Coordinates of C-alpha atoms and ligand atoms in Angstrom, one line a residue:
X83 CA 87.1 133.7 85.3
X84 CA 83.6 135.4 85.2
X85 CA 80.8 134.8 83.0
X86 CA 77.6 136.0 82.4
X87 CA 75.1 133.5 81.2
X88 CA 72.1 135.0 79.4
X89 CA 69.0 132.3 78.8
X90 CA 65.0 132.7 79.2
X91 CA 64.7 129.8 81.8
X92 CA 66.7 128.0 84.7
X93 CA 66.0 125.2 87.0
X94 CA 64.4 125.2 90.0
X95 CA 63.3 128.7 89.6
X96 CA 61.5 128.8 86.1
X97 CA 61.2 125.4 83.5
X98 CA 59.6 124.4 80.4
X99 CA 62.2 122.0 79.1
X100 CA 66.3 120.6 79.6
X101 CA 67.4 124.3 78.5
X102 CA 66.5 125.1 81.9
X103 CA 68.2 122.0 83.2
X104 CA 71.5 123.1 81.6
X105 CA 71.3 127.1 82.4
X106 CA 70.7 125.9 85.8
X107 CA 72.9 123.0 86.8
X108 CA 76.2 124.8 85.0
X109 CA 77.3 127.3 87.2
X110 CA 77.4 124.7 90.0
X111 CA 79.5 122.8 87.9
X112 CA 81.3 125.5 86.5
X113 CA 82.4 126.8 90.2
X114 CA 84.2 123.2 90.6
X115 CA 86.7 124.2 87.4
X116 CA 87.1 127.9 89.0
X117 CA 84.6 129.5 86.8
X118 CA 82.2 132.1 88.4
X119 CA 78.3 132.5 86.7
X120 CA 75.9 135.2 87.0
X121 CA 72.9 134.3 85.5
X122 CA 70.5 136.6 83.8
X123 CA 66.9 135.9 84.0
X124 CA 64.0 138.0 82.7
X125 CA 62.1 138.8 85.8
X126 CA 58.9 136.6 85.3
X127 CA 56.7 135.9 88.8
X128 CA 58.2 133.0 89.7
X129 CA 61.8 134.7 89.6
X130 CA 61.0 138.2 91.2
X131 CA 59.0 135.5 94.1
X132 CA 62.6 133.1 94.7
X133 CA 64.1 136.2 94.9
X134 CA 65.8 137.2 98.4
X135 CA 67.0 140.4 99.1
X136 CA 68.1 142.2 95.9
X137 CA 70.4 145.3 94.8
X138 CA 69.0 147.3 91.9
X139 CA 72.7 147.1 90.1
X140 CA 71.3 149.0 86.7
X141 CA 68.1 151.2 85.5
X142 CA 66.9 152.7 82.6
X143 CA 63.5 155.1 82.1
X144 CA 63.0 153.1 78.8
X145 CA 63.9 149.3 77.8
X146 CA 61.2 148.5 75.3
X147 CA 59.3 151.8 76.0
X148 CA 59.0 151.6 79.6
X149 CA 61.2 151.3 82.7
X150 CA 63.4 148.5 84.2
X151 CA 66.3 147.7 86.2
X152 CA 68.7 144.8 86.7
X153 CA 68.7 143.2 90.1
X154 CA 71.4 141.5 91.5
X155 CA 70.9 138.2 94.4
X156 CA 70.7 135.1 95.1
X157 CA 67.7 132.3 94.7
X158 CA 68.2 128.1 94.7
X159 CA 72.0 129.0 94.6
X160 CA 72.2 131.0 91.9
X161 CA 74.2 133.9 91.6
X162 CA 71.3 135.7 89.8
X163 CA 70.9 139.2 87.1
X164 CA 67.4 139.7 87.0
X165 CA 65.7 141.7 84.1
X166 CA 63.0 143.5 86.3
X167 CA 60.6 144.9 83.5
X168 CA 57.1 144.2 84.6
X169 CA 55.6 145.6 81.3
X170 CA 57.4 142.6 79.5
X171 CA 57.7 140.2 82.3
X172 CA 54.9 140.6 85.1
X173 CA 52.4 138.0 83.2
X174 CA 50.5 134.8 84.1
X175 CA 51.4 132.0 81.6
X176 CA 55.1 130.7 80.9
X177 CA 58.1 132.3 79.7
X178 CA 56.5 131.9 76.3
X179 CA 52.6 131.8 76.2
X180 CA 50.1 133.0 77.9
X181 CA 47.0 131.1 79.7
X182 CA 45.7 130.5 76.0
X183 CA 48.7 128.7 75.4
X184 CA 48.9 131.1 72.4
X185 CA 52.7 133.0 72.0
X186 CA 52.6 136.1 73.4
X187 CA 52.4 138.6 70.7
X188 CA 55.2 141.1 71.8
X189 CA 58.1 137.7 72.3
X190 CA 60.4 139.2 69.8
X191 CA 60.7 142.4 72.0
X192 CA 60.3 140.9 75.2
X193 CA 63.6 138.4 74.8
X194 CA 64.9 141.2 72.5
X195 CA 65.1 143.3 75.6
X196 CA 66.7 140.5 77.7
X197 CA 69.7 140.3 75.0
X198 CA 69.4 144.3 74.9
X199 CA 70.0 144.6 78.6
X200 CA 72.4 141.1 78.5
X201 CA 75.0 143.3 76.2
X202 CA 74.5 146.2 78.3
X203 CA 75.8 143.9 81.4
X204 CA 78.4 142.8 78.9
X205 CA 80.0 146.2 78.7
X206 CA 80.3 147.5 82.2
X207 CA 76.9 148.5 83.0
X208 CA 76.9 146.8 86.8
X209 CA 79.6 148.7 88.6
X210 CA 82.6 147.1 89.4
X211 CA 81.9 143.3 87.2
X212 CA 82.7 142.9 84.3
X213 CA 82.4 139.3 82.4
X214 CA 85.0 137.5 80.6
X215 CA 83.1 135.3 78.7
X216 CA 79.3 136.1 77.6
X217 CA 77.7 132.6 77.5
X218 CA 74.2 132.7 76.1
X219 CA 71.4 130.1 75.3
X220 CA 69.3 129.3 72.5
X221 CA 67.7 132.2 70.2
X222 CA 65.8 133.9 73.2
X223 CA 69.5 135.3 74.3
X224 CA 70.9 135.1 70.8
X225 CA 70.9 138.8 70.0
X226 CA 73.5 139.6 72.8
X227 CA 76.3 139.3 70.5
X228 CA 74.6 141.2 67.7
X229 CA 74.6 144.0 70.0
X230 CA 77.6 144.0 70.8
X231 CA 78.9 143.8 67.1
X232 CA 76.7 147.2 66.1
X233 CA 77.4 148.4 69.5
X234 CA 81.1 149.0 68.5
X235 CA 82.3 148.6 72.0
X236 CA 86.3 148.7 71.6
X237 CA 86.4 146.4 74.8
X238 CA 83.9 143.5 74.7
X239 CA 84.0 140.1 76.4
X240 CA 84.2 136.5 73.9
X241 CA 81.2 135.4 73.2
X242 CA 79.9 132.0 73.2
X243 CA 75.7 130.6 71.8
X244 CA 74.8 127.2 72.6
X245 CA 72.4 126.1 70.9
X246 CA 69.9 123.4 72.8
X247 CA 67.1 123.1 69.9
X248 CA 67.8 124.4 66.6
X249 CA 64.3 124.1 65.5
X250 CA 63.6 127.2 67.8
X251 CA 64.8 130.2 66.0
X252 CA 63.4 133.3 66.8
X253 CA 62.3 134.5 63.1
X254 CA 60.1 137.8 63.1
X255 CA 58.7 139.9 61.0
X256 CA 61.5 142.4 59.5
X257 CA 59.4 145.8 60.8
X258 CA 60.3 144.6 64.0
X259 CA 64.1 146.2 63.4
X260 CA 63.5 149.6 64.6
X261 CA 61.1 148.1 67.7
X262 CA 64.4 145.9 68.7
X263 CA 67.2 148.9 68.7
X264 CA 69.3 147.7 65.9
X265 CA 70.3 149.8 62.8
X266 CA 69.0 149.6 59.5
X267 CA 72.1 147.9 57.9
X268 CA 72.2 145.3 60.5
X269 CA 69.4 143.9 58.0
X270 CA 71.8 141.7 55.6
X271 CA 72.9 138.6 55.2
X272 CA 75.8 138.9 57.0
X273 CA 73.7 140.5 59.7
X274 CA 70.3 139.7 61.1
X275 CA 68.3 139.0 58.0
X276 CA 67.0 135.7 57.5
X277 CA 64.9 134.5 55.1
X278 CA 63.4 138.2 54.3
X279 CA 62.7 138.5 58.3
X280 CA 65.1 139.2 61.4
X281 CA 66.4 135.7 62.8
X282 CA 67.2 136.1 66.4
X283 CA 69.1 132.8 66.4
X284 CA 70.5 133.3 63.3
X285 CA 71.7 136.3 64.4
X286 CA 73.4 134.6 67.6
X287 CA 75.4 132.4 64.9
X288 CA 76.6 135.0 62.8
X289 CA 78.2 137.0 65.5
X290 CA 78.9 134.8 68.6
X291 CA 83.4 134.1 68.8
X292 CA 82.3 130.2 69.3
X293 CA 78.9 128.0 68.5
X294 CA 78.2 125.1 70.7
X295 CA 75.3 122.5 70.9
X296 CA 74.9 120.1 73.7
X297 CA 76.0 117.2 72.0
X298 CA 79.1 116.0 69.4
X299 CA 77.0 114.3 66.8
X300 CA 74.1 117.1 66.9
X301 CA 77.1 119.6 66.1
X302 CA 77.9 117.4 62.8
X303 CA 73.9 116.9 62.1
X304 CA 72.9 120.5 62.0
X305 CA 75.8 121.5 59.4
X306 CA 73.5 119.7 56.8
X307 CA 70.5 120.6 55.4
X308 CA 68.6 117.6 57.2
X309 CA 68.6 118.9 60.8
X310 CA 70.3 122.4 59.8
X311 CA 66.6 123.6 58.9
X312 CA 67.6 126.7 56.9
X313 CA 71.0 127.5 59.1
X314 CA 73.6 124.8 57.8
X315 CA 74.9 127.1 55.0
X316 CA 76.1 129.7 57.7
X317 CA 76.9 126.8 60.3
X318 CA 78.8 125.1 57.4
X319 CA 80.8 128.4 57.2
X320 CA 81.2 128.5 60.7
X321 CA 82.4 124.9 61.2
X322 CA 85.6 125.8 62.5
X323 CA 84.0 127.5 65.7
X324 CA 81.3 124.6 66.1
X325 CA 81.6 122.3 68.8
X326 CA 79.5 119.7 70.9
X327 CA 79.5 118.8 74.5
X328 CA 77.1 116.7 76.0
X329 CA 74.6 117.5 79.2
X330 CA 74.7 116.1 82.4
X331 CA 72.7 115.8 84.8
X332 CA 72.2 117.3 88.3
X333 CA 73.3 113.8 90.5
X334 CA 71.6 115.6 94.1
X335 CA 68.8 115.7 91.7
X336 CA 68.5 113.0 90.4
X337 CA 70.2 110.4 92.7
X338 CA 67.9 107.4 93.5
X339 CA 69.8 105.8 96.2
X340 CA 68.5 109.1 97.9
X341 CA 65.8 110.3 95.9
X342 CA 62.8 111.0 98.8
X343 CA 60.5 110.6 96.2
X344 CA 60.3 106.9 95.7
X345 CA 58.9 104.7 97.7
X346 CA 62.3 102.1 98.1
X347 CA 65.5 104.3 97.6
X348 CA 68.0 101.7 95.8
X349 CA 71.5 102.2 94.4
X350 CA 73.1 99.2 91.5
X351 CA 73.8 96.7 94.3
X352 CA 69.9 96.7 95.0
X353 CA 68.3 96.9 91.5
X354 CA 65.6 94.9 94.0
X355 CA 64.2 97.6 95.2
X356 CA 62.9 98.8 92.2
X357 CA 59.7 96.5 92.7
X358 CA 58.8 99.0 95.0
X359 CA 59.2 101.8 92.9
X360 CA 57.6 99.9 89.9
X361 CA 54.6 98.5 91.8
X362 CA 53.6 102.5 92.8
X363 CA 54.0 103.2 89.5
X364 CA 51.4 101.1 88.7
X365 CA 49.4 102.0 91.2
X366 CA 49.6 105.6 90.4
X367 CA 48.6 104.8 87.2
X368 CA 45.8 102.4 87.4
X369 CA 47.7 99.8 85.7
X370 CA 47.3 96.2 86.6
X371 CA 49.9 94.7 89.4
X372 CA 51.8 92.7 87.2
X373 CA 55.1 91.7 88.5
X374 CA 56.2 90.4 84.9
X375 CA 55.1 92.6 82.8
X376 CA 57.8 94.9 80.9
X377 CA 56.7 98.3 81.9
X378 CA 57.6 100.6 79.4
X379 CA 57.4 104.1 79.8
X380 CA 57.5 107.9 77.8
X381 CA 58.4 111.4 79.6
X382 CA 58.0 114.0 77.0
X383 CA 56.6 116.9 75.4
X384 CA 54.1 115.0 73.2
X385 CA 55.6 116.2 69.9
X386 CA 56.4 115.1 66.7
X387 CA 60.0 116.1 67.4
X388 CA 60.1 113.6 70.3
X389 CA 58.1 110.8 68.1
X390 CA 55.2 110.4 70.4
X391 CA 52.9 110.2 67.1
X392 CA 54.2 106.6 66.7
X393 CA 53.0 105.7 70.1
X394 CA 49.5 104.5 68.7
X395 CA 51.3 102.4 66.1
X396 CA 53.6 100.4 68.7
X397 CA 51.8 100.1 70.9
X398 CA 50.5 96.8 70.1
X399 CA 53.9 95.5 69.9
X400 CA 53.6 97.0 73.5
X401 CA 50.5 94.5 74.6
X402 CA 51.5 91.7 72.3
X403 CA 54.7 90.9 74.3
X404 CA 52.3 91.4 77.8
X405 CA 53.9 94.7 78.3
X406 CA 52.7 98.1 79.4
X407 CA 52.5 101.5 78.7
X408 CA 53.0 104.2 80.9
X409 CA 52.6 108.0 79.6
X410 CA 54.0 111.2 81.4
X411 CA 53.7 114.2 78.9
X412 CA 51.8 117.5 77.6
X413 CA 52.1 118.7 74.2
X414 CA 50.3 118.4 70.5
X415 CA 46.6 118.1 71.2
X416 CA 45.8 115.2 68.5
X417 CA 49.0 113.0 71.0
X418 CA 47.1 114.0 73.8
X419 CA 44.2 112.4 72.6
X420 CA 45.7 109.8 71.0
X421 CA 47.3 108.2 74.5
X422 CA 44.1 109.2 75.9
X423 CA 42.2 106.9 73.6
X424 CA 44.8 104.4 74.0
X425 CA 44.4 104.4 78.1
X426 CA 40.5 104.1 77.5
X427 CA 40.8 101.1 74.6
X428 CA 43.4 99.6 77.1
X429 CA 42.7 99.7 81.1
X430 CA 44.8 98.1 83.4
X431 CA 47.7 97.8 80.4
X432 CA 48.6 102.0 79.7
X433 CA 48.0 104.8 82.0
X434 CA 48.8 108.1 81.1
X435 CA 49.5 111.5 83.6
X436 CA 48.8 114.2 80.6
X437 CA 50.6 117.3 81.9
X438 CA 53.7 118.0 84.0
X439 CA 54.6 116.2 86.9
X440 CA 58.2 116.4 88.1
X441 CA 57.5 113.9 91.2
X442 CA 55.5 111.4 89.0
X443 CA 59.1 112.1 86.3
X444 CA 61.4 110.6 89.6
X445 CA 58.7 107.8 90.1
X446 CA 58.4 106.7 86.6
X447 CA 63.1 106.6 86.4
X448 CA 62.5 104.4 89.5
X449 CA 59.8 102.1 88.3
X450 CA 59.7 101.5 84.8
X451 CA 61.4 98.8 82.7
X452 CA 62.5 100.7 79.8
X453 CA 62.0 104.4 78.6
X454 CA 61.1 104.9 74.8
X455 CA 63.1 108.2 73.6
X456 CA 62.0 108.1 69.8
X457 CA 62.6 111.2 68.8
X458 CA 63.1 112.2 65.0
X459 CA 65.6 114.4 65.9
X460 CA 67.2 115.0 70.1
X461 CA 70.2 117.6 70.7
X462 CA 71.4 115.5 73.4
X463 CA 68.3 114.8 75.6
X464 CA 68.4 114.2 79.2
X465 CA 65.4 112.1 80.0
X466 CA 67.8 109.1 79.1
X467 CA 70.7 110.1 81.0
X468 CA 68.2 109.9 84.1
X469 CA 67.1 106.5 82.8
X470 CA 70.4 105.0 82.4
X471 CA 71.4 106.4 86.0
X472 CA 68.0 104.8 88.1
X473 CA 68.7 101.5 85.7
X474 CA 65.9 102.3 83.4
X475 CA 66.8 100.7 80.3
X476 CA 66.6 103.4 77.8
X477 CA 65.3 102.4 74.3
X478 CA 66.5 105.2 71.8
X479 CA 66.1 106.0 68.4
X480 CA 70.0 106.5 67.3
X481 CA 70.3 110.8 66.4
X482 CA 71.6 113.3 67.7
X483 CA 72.6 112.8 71.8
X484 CA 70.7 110.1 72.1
X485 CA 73.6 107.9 70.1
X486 CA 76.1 109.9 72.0
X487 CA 75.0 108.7 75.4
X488 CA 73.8 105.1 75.0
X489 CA 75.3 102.0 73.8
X490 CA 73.3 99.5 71.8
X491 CA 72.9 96.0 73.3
X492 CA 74.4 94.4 69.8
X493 CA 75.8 91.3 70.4
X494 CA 79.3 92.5 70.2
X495 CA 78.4 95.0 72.7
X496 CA 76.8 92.6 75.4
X497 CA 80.0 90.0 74.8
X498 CA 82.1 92.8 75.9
X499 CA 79.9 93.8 79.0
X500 CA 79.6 97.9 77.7
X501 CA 75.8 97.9 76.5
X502 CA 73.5 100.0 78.4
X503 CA 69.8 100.5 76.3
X504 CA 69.0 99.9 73.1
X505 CA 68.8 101.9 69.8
X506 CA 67.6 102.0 66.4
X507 CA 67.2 103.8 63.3
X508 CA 65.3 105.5 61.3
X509 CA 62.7 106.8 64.1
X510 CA 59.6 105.0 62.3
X511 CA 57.1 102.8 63.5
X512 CA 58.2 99.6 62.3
X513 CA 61.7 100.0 63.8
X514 CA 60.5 101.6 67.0
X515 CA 58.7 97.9 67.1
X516 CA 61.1 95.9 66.5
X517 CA 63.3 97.8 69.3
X518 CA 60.8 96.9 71.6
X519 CA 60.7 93.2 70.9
X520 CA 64.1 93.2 71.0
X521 CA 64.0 95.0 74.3
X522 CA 61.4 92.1 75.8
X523 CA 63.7 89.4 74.8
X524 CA 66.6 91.3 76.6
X525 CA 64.1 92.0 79.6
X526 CA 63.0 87.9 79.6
X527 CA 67.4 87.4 80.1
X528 CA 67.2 88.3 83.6
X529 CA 70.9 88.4 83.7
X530 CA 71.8 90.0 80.7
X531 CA 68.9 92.7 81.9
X532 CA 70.5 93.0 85.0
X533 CA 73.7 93.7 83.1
X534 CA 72.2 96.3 80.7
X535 CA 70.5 98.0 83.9
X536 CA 74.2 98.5 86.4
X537 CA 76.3 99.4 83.6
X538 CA 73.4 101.8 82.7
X539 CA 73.9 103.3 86.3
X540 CA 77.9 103.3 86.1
X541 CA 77.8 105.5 83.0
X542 CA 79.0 109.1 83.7
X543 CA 76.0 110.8 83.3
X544 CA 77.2 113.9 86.0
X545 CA 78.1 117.3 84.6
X546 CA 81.8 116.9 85.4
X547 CA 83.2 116.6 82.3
X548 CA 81.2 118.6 80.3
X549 CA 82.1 121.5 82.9
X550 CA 85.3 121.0 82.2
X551 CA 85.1 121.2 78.2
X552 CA 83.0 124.2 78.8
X553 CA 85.7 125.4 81.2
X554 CA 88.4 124.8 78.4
X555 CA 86.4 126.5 75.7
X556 CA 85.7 129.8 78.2
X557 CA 89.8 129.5 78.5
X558 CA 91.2 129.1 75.2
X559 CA 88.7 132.3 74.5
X560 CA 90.1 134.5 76.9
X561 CA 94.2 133.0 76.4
Ligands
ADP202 P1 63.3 118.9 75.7 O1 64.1 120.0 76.4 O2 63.5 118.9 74.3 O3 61.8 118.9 76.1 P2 65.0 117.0 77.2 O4 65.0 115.5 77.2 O5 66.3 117.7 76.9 O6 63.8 117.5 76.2 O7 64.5 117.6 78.6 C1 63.2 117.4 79.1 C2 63.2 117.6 80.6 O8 61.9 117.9 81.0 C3 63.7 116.4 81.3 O9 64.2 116.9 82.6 C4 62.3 115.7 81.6 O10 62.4 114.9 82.7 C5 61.4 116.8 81.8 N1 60.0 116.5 81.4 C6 59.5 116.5 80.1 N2 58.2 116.3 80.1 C7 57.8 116.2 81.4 C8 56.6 116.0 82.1 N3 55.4 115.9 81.5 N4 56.6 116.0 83.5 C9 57.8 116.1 84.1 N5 59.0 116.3 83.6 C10 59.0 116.4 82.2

């Protein structure tokens, strides 16, 4: 089985968020269930750099008015396509804003170019391969398999979108049709119109053979209007096709028994050695040494998707119960300053790394009581799969993946031995509170902590299983 997986971004090589987790982590996965995965990457600096030695597998004089080629090799063990089309990808920024942080203007033809050539690959264009499944991610990709519908091809491989965040959906102006390659009656609604402009995602779910999202109850959320944000009518129509399966995580990783980031390595039988961990974690952070105090901690984009406005508000529910804070995230300005502020008003009791830090991410799994995961809405999150497997209790707000993936420490729950974090619902101040006074008293059981923390770390967090769901879905497509 071959399959060609179209996305913007894949770990190690080139990261904003967990899409690049997934694109990344699945074909090593997938190769354990017999399924081989090229990936196809627009060919940004840090791509053409990991690059070894390449073969130029497919040229044009004109994708998006101006040469490119495909290149086919191997970087971070991927099996790797790249899109090599330095008028759309040669740029200082990230894959989606320049320096500025502003979008670049030309996105809709830069990602329509990646689906372009994606659908190209799709039918033949690198000499002797040929997929049997397209697999492509989030709206970036998501025009693949309308090329392939107004393409016509008479052979074509399935199709399969996943979507990773539905709130990212590619809508652009409708003058953009010609710009992009596709005919004038691909503008309807059962084409590429959406809302009066051309929706790239939308698009993706029109014409893609199957839909999946990275979690089962995300899949049921976004068929209504409430997380479907404009698409649940045509995902509604689609239902039969919709599916969810969950993320993993990469366990080499993110494996703290031999994780060379932390200063005390430790597996479940020496939960311990997290004093270590947690005691650097305060150092790094200029928080006071407290042994005792619950150290609670955020990794995030600082977004309201992700809840960190509510941070300010809880956070005396934080101090009250002689916690502390500890803040790893970039994102909305007005958060920024907000935990800012909060670290100033607050010394010794919240620290705060505002930007990215994938080292200080490792340290903060190893070290911190409990991560806070309040997010409004969360496709399936991973920052609380790494939790529960470095014992990090994880305190979630109940949507999405995150109720998927962790079991509230109800007292039925911790009679029968299964809970691993807590949850709550609705994402709002007041119940994000009262989650973390629950949380202390649970922290202040010592046993029942230490409970919560190894059957955190027994949970299946790997990519195993989703592989193989992914495995059976790329099967049943091609009989
Ligand atoms: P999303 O993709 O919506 O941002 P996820 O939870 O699915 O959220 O994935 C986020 C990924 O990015 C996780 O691997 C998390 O550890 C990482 N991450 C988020 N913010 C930071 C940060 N400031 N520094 C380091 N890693 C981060």
């Amino acid at each position: 089985m071959q399959v060609l997986s179209v996305a913007s971004e894949a770990y190690p090589l080139i990261k904003t968020g967990g899409l690049a987790d997934v694109v990344g982590a699945l074909p090593g996965a997938l190769a354990a269930e017999g399924v081989a995965v090229r990936v196809m990457l627009p060919g940004y600096p840090a791509v053409m750099a990991a690059l070894g030695p390449a073969e130029t597998v497919w040229a044009t004089q004109n994708l998006a008015g101006a040469p490119a080629q495909i290149l086919s090799g191997h970087a971070r063990g991927l099996d790797l396509l790249v899109l090599d089309a330095p008028h759309l990808f040669a740029r200082v920024g990230n894959p989606y804003s320049g320096p500025d942080g502003r979008d670049w203007a030309d996105n809709a033809v830069r990602f329509a170019a990646l689906a372009r050539a994606g659908a190209y690959v799709a039918q033949g264009a690198v000499s002797g391969w040929r997929p049997d499944v397209v697999h492509v991610h989030d709206w970036q990709a998501a025009l693949l398999p309308a090329y392939l519908h107004y393409d016509g091809a008479q052979q074509r491989p399935s199709t399969v979108i996943t979507v990773h965040n539905l709130a990212f959906q590619g809508q652009f102006a409708a003058g953009l049709l010609p710009a992009i390659g596709l005919p004038p009656w691909s503008f309807s609604l059962d084409g590429v119109e959406y809302y009066g402009d051309v929706g790239f995602l939308k698009a993706g779910l029109r014409f893609a053979d199957r839909i999946t999202t990275v979690s089962p109850t995300y899949a049921s959320e976004i068929c209504q209007p409430d997380a479907g944000m404009g698409l649940d009518g045509l995902l509604r129509e689609r239902a039969a096709v919709v599916s969810g399966i969950l993320n993993g995580i990469d366990e080499t990783v993110w494996d703290p028994a031999s994780d060379h980031l932390l200063a005390a390595p430790y597996d479940a039988a020496h939960l311990a050695a997290r004093a270590g961990n947690r005691a650097a974690l305060q150092a790094h952070l200029g928080l006071a040494p407290d042994p005792d105090a619950p150290l609670f901690a955020v990794i995030s984009r600082l977004t309201w998707q992700k809840g960190m406005d509510l941070l300010p508000e809880v956070l005396p529910a934080i101090l009250e119960s002689g916690g502390q804070l500890a803040v790893l995230g970039a994102g909305d300005p007005p958060i920024e300053a907000a935990v800012r502020f909060a670290v100033a008003n607050h010394p010794g009791r919240v620290g705060c790394l505002i930007g990215y830090n994938e080292g200080l991410a490792h340290v903060i799994q190893a070290g911190a009581d409990a991560l806070l995961v309040p997010s409004r809405f969360e496709p399936c999150g991973l920052t609380q799969l790494c939790a529960l497997r470095y014992g990090c209790v994880p305190v979630v707000a109940r949507t999405g993946g995150l109720a998927d993936t962790v079991i509230d420490a109800s007292p039925m729950a911790l009679s029968a031995g299964v809970a691993t974090g807590v949850q709550f619902a609705p994402a709002t101040a007041d119940m994000l509170a009262a989650a973390i006074r629950r949380t202390v008293r649970l922290y202040r059981h010592r046993d029942a902590w230490q409970t919560l923390q190894r059957n955190g770390m027994a949970a299946d967090v790997s990519w195993r299983d989703p592989a193989r769901q992914y495995a059976a879905l790329f099967r049943e497509l091609t009989g």
